Short mmCIF file of C-alpha atoms in Angstrom, two decimals:
data_model
loop_
_atom_site.label_atom_id
_atom_site.label_comp_id
_atom_site.label_asym_id
_atom_site.label_seq_id
_atom_site.Cartn_x
_atom_site.Cartn_y
_atom_site.Cartn_z
CA MET A 1 -4.78 -1.86 17.90
CA LYS A 2 -2.60 0.64 16.08
CA GLN A 3 -0.91 3.29 18.15
CA TYR A 4 0.26 6.64 16.84
CA THR A 5 2.53 9.23 18.35
CA THR A 6 2.17 12.99 18.22
CA PRO A 7 3.87 14.63 15.20
CA LEU A 8 6.95 16.75 15.74
CA LEU A 9 7.39 19.85 13.58
CA LEU A 10 10.95 20.92 12.79
CA GLN A 11 10.99 24.62 11.96
CA ASP A 12 14.32 26.39 11.55
CA ASP A 13 16.20 25.42 14.74
CA ASN A 14 13.06 24.71 16.75
CA ALA A 15 11.40 21.37 17.42
CA ILE A 16 7.72 21.92 18.10
CA LEU A 17 5.58 19.13 19.52
CA LEU A 18 2.12 19.50 18.03
CA GLU A 19 -0.97 19.29 20.21
CA LYS A 20 -3.81 16.85 19.55
CA VAL A 21 -7.03 18.74 18.85
CA SER A 22 -10.09 17.33 20.53
CA LEU A 23 -12.95 16.97 18.07
CA ASN A 24 -16.15 17.67 19.91
CA ALA A 25 -19.32 19.71 19.77
CA GLY A 26 -17.35 22.93 19.68
CA LEU A 27 -15.50 24.47 16.73
CA TYR A 28 -14.06 21.20 15.44
CA ASN A 29 -17.23 19.16 15.08
CA GLU A 30 -18.77 16.86 12.48
CA ASN A 31 -19.81 19.80 10.31
CA TRP A 32 -16.22 21.08 10.35
CA ILE A 33 -14.87 17.66 9.30
CA GLN A 34 -17.48 17.50 6.56
CA GLN A 35 -16.57 20.93 5.21
CA VAL A 36 -12.82 20.23 5.25
CA CYS A 37 -13.29 16.95 3.38
CA PHE A 38 -15.65 18.51 0.84
CA GLU A 39 -13.37 21.44 0.07
CA ASN A 40 -10.23 19.28 0.05
CA PRO A 41 -11.12 15.92 -1.51
CA SER A 42 -7.43 15.02 -1.96
CA LEU A 43 -7.23 14.86 1.84
CA LEU A 44 -8.92 11.46 1.68
CA PRO A 45 -6.51 8.67 0.61
CA ILE A 46 -8.96 7.24 -1.92
CA GLU A 47 -6.38 5.91 -4.38
CA GLU A 48 -4.86 3.86 -1.57
CA ILE A 49 -8.24 2.21 -1.04
CA GLU A 50 -9.70 1.90 -4.56
CA PRO A 51 -7.59 3.49 -7.34
CA THR A 52 -10.44 3.58 -9.83
CA PHE A 53 -12.31 6.03 -7.56
CA GLY A 54 -9.39 8.48 -7.60
CA GLY A 55 -9.60 12.00 -8.98
CA MET A 56 -12.95 12.51 -7.32
CA ILE A 57 -14.81 15.81 -7.56
CA PRO A 58 -16.96 17.07 -4.67
CA ILE A 59 -20.57 17.18 -5.85
CA CYS A 60 -22.67 18.07 -2.83
CA ARG A 61 -23.15 17.94 0.92
CA GLU A 62 -26.29 16.75 2.69
CA LEU A 63 -27.76 14.95 -0.31
CA SER A 64 -31.34 13.95 0.43
CA THR A 65 -32.22 10.24 0.15
CA PRO A 66 -35.24 8.31 1.49
CA SER A 67 -33.05 7.10 4.39
CA GLY A 68 -31.67 10.50 5.30
CA PHE A 69 -29.01 12.99 4.26
CA VAL A 70 -25.66 11.86 2.82
CA ASP A 71 -22.87 13.95 4.32
CA LEU A 72 -20.59 13.90 1.27
CA LEU A 73 -20.97 12.81 -2.33
CA TYR A 74 -18.08 12.72 -4.80
CA LEU A 75 -17.94 11.66 -8.44
CA ASN A 76 -15.01 11.16 -10.81
CA GLU A 77 -14.67 11.32 -14.58
CA TYR A 78 -15.20 7.56 -14.90
CA GLY A 79 -18.58 7.77 -13.21
CA PHE A 80 -17.59 6.23 -9.87
CA LEU A 81 -19.40 7.51 -6.79
CA THR A 82 -17.85 7.91 -3.35
CA ILE A 83 -20.22 8.32 -0.42
CA GLY A 84 -18.80 9.85 2.75
CA GLU A 85 -20.26 9.89 6.23
CA CYS A 86 -18.53 11.97 8.92
CA LYS A 87 -18.88 10.93 12.53
CA LEU A 88 -17.36 11.73 15.89
CA TRP A 89 -17.27 8.42 17.73
CA ARG A 90 -18.93 8.17 21.12
CA ASN A 91 -19.51 4.47 21.73
CA PRO A 92 -19.73 1.13 19.89
CA GLU A 93 -23.47 1.61 19.35
CA ALA A 94 -22.83 4.89 17.52
CA ARG A 95 -20.21 3.20 15.35
CA ARG A 96 -22.59 0.42 14.39
CA LYS A 97 -25.36 2.94 13.69
CA VAL A 98 -23.32 4.95 11.21
CA ILE A 99 -22.45 1.80 9.27
CA GLY A 100 -26.14 1.03 8.97
CA GLN A 101 -26.75 4.60 7.83
CA ILE A 102 -24.19 4.60 5.05
CA LEU A 103 -25.38 1.22 3.80
CA ASP A 104 -28.95 2.52 3.67
CA TYR A 105 -27.80 5.58 1.71
CA ALA A 106 -25.98 3.34 -0.76
CA LYS A 107 -29.04 1.14 -1.24
CA ASP A 108 -31.19 4.21 -1.88
CA ILE A 109 -28.81 5.66 -4.44
CA ALA A 110 -28.42 2.28 -6.17
CA LYS A 111 -32.14 2.44 -6.99
CA TRP A 112 -31.70 5.71 -8.89
CA ASN A 113 -30.94 6.16 -12.55
CA TYR A 114 -28.73 8.92 -13.90
CA SER A 115 -31.58 11.43 -14.13
CA ASN A 116 -32.64 10.79 -10.53
CA LEU A 117 -29.07 11.25 -9.32
CA GLU A 118 -28.57 14.44 -11.29
CA GLN A 119 -31.87 15.91 -10.12
CA ALA A 120 -31.09 15.18 -6.47
CA CYS A 121 -27.55 16.56 -6.72
CA LEU A 122 -28.52 19.75 -8.51
CA LYS A 123 -31.34 20.39 -6.06
CA THR A 124 -28.83 20.14 -3.23
CA ARG A 125 -26.12 22.23 -4.91
CA ARG A 126 -28.33 25.16 -5.99
CA ASP A 127 -25.69 26.50 -8.36
CA ASN A 128 -27.43 28.04 -11.35
CA GLY A 129 -28.58 24.89 -13.07
CA LYS A 130 -25.28 23.35 -14.17
CA SER A 131 -25.72 19.76 -15.28
CA LEU A 132 -23.87 16.98 -13.50
CA PHE A 133 -21.79 16.46 -16.62
CA GLU A 134 -20.85 20.16 -16.77
CA ILE A 135 -19.65 20.04 -13.16
CA ILE A 136 -17.27 17.19 -13.99
CA GLN A 137 -16.32 18.64 -17.38
CA ALA A 138 -15.02 21.77 -15.63
CA TYR A 139 -12.29 19.54 -14.15
CA TYR A 140 -11.91 17.12 -17.08
CA PRO A 141 -12.57 19.05 -20.32
CA ASP A 142 -11.94 16.07 -22.62
CA ILE A 143 -14.63 13.75 -21.32
CA GLU A 144 -17.59 12.93 -23.57
CA GLU A 145 -21.09 13.40 -22.22
CA ALA A 146 -22.74 10.23 -23.55
CA GLU A 147 -19.91 8.02 -22.34
CA PHE A 148 -19.87 9.71 -18.93
CA ILE A 149 -23.62 9.25 -18.47
CA ASP A 150 -23.37 5.58 -19.48
CA ARG A 151 -20.61 5.01 -16.95
CA VAL A 152 -22.54 6.62 -14.11
CA GLN A 153 -25.67 4.68 -15.05
CA SER A 154 -23.75 1.41 -15.13
CA ASN A 155 -22.17 2.00 -11.72
CA LEU A 156 -25.54 2.90 -10.23
CA ALA A 157 -27.10 -0.26 -11.61
CA LYS A 158 -24.26 -2.40 -10.25
CA GLY A 159 -24.11 -0.62 -6.91
CA ARG A 160 -20.41 0.03 -7.41
CA PHE A 161 -19.70 2.54 -4.68
CA LEU A 162 -16.89 3.41 -2.33
CA LEU A 163 -18.35 3.98 1.12
CA THR A 164 -16.13 5.98 3.45
CA ILE A 165 -16.76 6.52 7.14
CA ILE A 166 -14.65 9.42 8.33
CA GLY A 167 -14.10 9.97 12.02
CA ASP A 168 -11.86 11.14 14.80
CA GLY A 169 -10.93 7.89 16.52
CA ILE A 170 -12.24 4.87 14.67
CA ARG A 171 -11.75 1.61 16.53
CA GLU A 172 -13.69 -1.43 15.36
CA ASN A 173 -13.15 -5.09 14.59
CA MET A 174 -13.43 -5.37 10.82
CA GLU A 175 -14.63 -8.98 10.98
CA ASP A 176 -17.59 -7.81 13.02
CA LEU A 177 -18.27 -5.09 10.48
CA ALA A 178 -18.11 -7.55 7.58
CA ASN A 179 -20.56 -9.85 9.35
CA TYR A 180 -22.86 -6.92 9.95
CA ILE A 181 -22.98 -5.78 6.33
CA HIS A 182 -23.53 -9.26 4.85
CA SER A 183 -27.29 -8.92 5.03
CA ASN A 184 -27.44 -5.48 3.45
CA GLY A 185 -28.06 -4.87 -0.19
CA ASN A 186 -27.47 -6.36 -3.59
CA MET A 187 -24.40 -4.31 -4.37
CA ASN A 188 -20.69 -4.46 -5.05
CA PHE A 189 -19.04 -1.91 -2.81
CA THR A 190 -16.01 -1.28 -0.67
CA LEU A 191 -16.43 0.02 2.86
CA SER A 192 -13.49 1.92 4.31
CA LEU A 193 -12.81 3.58 7.64
CA ILE A 194 -10.71 6.73 7.56
CA GLU A 195 -9.46 8.45 10.67
CA LEU A 196 -8.65 12.17 10.58
CA PRO A 197 -6.55 13.09 13.62
CA VAL A 198 -6.05 16.84 13.87
CA TYR A 199 -3.03 18.46 15.49
CA LYS A 200 -2.34 22.11 16.26
CA ASN A 201 0.87 24.09 16.31
CA PRO A 202 0.69 25.75 19.75
CA GLU A 203 2.75 28.70 18.53
CA ASN A 204 0.40 29.88 15.78
CA ASP A 205 -2.69 27.62 15.85
CA THR A 206 -1.88 26.16 12.41
CA LEU A 207 -3.64 22.81 11.99
CA LEU A 208 -2.18 19.58 10.64
CA ILE A 209 -4.48 16.75 9.55
CA THR A 210 -2.94 13.30 9.17
CA PRO A 211 -5.46 10.98 7.44
CA ARG A 212 -5.13 7.27 8.15
CA ILE A 213 -6.82 4.30 6.55
CA ILE A 214 -7.87 2.25 9.54
CA ALA A 215 -9.27 -0.63 7.52
CA LYS A 216 -11.38 -1.63 4.56
CA THR A 217 -13.58 -4.60 3.96
CA LYS A 218 -12.97 -7.12 1.26
CA GLU A 219 -15.60 -6.56 -1.32
CA ILE A 220 -18.57 -8.79 -0.71
CA GLU A 221 -21.10 -9.76 -3.34
CA ARG A 222 -24.67 -10.21 -2.20
CA ILE A 223 -27.10 -12.03 -4.42
CA ILE A 224 -30.74 -11.98 -3.35
CA TYR A 225 -33.16 -14.60 -4.66
CA LYS A 226 -36.33 -14.47 -5.52
CA GLN A 227 -39.77 -15.65 -6.60
CA VAL A 228 -40.66 -19.31 -6.08
CA ASP A 229 -44.04 -19.21 -7.84
CA GLU A 230 -46.66 -16.66 -8.74
CA ASN A 231 -47.75 -16.09 -5.17
CA VAL A 232 -44.80 -17.02 -2.96
CA HIS A 233 -41.57 -15.07 -2.69
CA ASP A 234 -38.62 -16.88 -1.11
CA ILE A 235 -35.66 -14.66 -0.23
CA GLU A 236 -32.30 -16.34 0.02
CA HIS A 237 -28.86 -14.86 0.56
CA GLU A 238 -25.74 -16.17 -1.07
CA ILE A 239 -22.69 -14.54 0.47
CA LYS A 240 -19.38 -14.83 -1.30
CA GLU A 241 -16.18 -12.97 -0.56
CA LYS A 242 -14.63 -11.88 -3.82
CA SER A 243 -10.93 -12.02 -4.55
CA GLN A 244 -11.17 -8.91 -6.72
CA THR A 245 -11.73 -5.35 -5.59
CA ILE A 246 -13.91 -3.03 -7.63
CA SER A 247 -10.80 -1.52 -9.17
CA GLU A 248 -9.53 -4.95 -10.22
CA GLN A 249 -12.90 -5.76 -11.74
CA VAL A 250 -12.72 -2.55 -13.75
CA PHE A 251 -9.14 -3.28 -14.80
CA PHE A 252 -10.05 -6.70 -16.18
CA GLU A 253 -13.16 -5.32 -17.89
CA ARG A 254 -11.00 -2.75 -19.69
CA LEU A 255 -8.39 -5.40 -20.44
CA GLU A 256 -11.06 -7.62 -21.99
CA ASP A 257 -11.98 -4.76 -24.33
CA SER A 258 -8.34 -4.67 -25.46
CA ILE A 259 -7.25 -8.31 -25.65
CA GLY A 260 -10.50 -10.29 -25.51
CA LYS A 261 -12.29 -12.18 -22.78
CA GLU A 262 -10.45 -15.48 -23.25
CA LYS A 263 -6.98 -13.94 -23.04
CA ALA A 264 -7.98 -11.88 -20.01
CA LYS A 265 -9.20 -15.07 -18.34
CA GLU A 266 -5.96 -16.82 -19.28
CA LEU A 267 -4.00 -14.00 -17.66
CA LEU A 268 -6.06 -14.20 -14.48
CA ASN A 269 -5.44 -17.95 -14.28
CA PHE A 270 -1.71 -17.38 -14.82
CA LEU A 271 -1.66 -14.77 -12.06
CA GLU A 272 -3.32 -17.24 -9.71
CA THR A 273 -0.66 -19.81 -10.58
CA LEU A 274 2.11 -17.30 -9.83
CA LYS A 275 0.49 -16.50 -6.50
CA VAL A 276 0.15 -20.13 -5.43
CA GLU A 277 3.48 -21.43 -6.72
CA LEU A 278 5.79 -18.41 -6.37
CA ASN A 279 3.97 -16.13 -3.93
CA ILE A 280 3.99 -13.37 -6.53
CA GLN A 281 1.21 -10.92 -5.75
CA ARG A 282 -0.88 -8.83 -8.10
CA VAL A 283 -1.03 -5.24 -6.89
CA LEU A 284 -3.15 -2.63 -8.59
CA GLY A 285 -1.23 0.52 -9.51
CA ARG A 286 -2.46 3.97 -8.67
CA GLY A 287 -3.33 6.81 -10.98
CA LYS A 288 -5.79 7.55 -13.76
CA ARG A 289 -4.47 4.74 -15.95
CA LEU A 290 -5.14 1.44 -14.20
CA SER A 291 -2.32 -1.07 -14.20
CA LEU A 292 -1.61 -4.38 -12.49
CA ASN A 293 1.83 -4.99 -11.02
CA LEU A 294 3.40 -8.42 -10.50
CA LYS A 295 5.29 -8.00 -7.24
CA SER A 296 7.19 -10.10 -4.74
CA PHE A 297 5.32 -11.09 -1.58
CA ASN A 298 7.05 -8.30 0.38
CA ASP A 299 6.00 -5.66 -2.20
CA THR A 300 9.66 -4.87 -2.97
CA TYR A 301 10.37 -6.25 -6.44
CA ASN A 302 8.16 -5.38 -9.40
CA PHE A 303 8.57 -7.91 -12.21
CA ALA A 304 6.09 -6.36 -14.65
CA SER A 305 3.35 -3.77 -14.87
CA ILE A 306 0.43 -4.81 -17.09
CA GLN A 307 -1.50 -1.86 -18.49
CA GLN A 308 -5.24 -1.86 -19.13
CA ASP A 309 -4.60 -2.03 -22.89
CA GLY A 310 -2.41 -5.12 -22.40
CA ASP A 311 1.00 -3.53 -22.86
CA VAL A 312 3.62 -4.70 -20.37
CA TRP A 313 5.79 -2.03 -18.76
CA PHE A 314 8.55 -2.33 -16.16
CA TYR A 315 9.51 -0.32 -13.10
CA GLY A 316 12.48 -0.59 -10.80
CA ILE A 317 13.67 -4.19 -10.93
CA VAL A 318 17.25 -3.13 -11.71
CA THR A 319 17.21 -0.38 -9.09
CA LYS A 320 15.84 -2.70 -6.42
CA THR A 321 18.32 -5.54 -7.02
CA ASN A 322 21.10 -2.98 -7.05
CA GLN A 323 20.01 -1.90 -3.56
CA ILE A 324 20.60 -5.40 -2.20
CA GLY A 325 24.05 -5.58 -3.76
CA ASN A 326 23.63 -7.28 -7.14
CA ARG A 327 22.36 -5.09 -9.93
CA LYS A 328 23.00 -7.91 -12.38
CA ILE A 329 20.03 -9.92 -11.07
CA GLY A 330 17.63 -7.29 -12.39
CA VAL A 331 19.56 -6.86 -15.63
CA ASN A 332 19.63 -10.62 -16.24
CA TYR A 333 15.89 -10.83 -15.61
CA LEU A 334 15.11 -8.20 -18.26
CA GLU A 335 17.65 -9.57 -20.73
CA SER A 336 16.31 -13.11 -20.38
CA LEU A 337 12.72 -11.95 -20.67
CA ALA A 338 13.59 -9.98 -23.80
CA ASN A 339 15.01 -13.14 -25.35
CA ILE A 340 11.90 -15.13 -24.45
CA VAL A 341 9.54 -12.67 -26.21
CA ASN A 342 11.92 -11.78 -29.04
CA GLY A 343 12.37 -8.24 -27.77
CA GLU A 344 15.28 -6.19 -26.53
CA LEU A 345 16.43 -4.72 -23.25
CA ILE A 346 16.12 -0.93 -23.34
CA ASP A 347 18.73 0.55 -21.00
CA THR A 348 18.90 4.09 -22.36
CA TYR A 349 16.69 5.49 -19.56
CA LYS A 350 17.48 5.76 -15.87
CA ASP A 351 17.81 2.37 -14.19
CA TRP A 352 14.31 2.59 -12.73
CA HIS A 353 12.77 2.62 -16.21
CA TRP A 354 14.83 -0.10 -17.88
CA CYS A 355 12.39 -2.28 -19.77
CA VAL A 356 11.68 -4.73 -22.59
CA LYS A 357 10.48 -3.43 -25.96
CA ARG A 358 10.40 -4.37 -29.61
CA ASN A 359 10.79 -1.72 -32.31
CA ASP A 360 10.57 0.87 -29.54
CA GLN A 361 7.11 -0.39 -28.54
CA PHE A 362 6.04 -2.20 -25.39
CA ILE A 363 5.05 -5.81 -26.01
CA ASN A 364 1.50 -6.94 -25.31
CA ILE A 365 0.61 -9.42 -22.58
CA ILE A 366 -0.81 -11.77 -25.24
CA GLU A 367 2.74 -12.49 -26.39
CA TYR A 368 3.93 -13.04 -22.82
CA LEU A 369 1.10 -15.51 -22.26
CA SER A 370 2.24 -17.48 -25.29
CA VAL A 371 5.51 -18.17 -23.40
CA LYS A 372 4.12 -18.16 -19.88
CA ASP A 373 5.88 -21.36 -18.81
CA GLU A 374 9.27 -19.91 -19.72
CA TRP A 375 8.33 -16.65 -18.00
CA LYS A 376 7.31 -18.50 -14.84
CA GLU A 377 10.60 -20.40 -14.83
CA LEU A 378 12.52 -17.13 -15.19
CA LEU A 379 10.54 -15.59 -12.33
CA SER A 380 11.27 -18.59 -10.12
CA ARG A 381 14.98 -18.42 -10.91
CA THR A 382 15.13 -14.68 -10.25
CA LEU A 383 13.30 -15.03 -6.93
CA ASN A 384 15.77 -17.73 -5.85
CA GLU A 385 18.70 -15.47 -6.70
CA ILE A 386 17.16 -12.61 -4.72
CA ASP A 387 16.39 -14.88 -1.78
CA GLU A 388 19.92 -16.30 -1.74
CA LEU A 389 21.46 -12.85 -1.79
CA GLU A 390 19.17 -11.44 0.92
CA ASN A 391 19.80 -14.39 3.23
CA ASN A 392 23.61 -14.28 2.98
#
């Protein structure tokens, strides 16, 4: 169980201990939480949960579905839907109920096509007949309508949603939640629990909201089968925990478009080898442009940042090794890697952005894969040098 202390506000020479606001049936109720989240979508730490859902635009509140009314619906320029359900927690039964609710909403929406979604959203919004595309275009003027509609349609068909339960004091065992959702739906979604503690400055009633990601499920794929013969239907459930989040799936789909399916698969296999043999983790970067970082197990050292078009960038390896007392470890890593791929170390930027390029261009991951054994050996050697220095 995580424990949190009350924030302290330092203002001029005064230290003000903020007061916890009780969320109840009074002023600060579920409707208040819903309104705050709708009007301030950046309040929700979505990019920390699933980066590809970031940049979301509030579409409507109280969206009508066959299972009931969805508290919050957001959509981003890439056609990814975030469904939010706001709840003040009363007891374990209420917590379990809201999970069932949001799963039912997701299943309902997954049955819609783009036209159904647009019709339902516009009916709820009642804002002079703007199309769903026009709502998003107001925030992202460069998006193309046909491509946007295709993306939304694809995500609806695949059930690719981010489900967020937003409350005032979420406490639940995530293994129990995962077991509970196994039997629900044929979708690929991420379920997250976000707590929104509210504190008040007693001197002027200013409110401070400190959002916290309590937990998120691993994405779970549910495959439902099917018809045995003309008259008998046999339903089976195959439950498989997936190693990839939705955002990672999207990253590799975009990477395949750039470098081809076989090379993307080769990269994934190489990343698995690095994880098993060197404990190097793949961490999805945040922001509109998806990237995949190769990082040490403690999330401190970033050895490469693979972009969705296949280019390999670098962030901070020199800075980080300098912080532990040997800047040369990071420099040697980049210099050696440049030699392996026939590139050059670019050290004309600030240390954080030192990198490997060729003819002032980043080098594609395809070329790194062609020398992956040498790269793995270099990574192993660099990790040993870091480990030796940190343990002395």
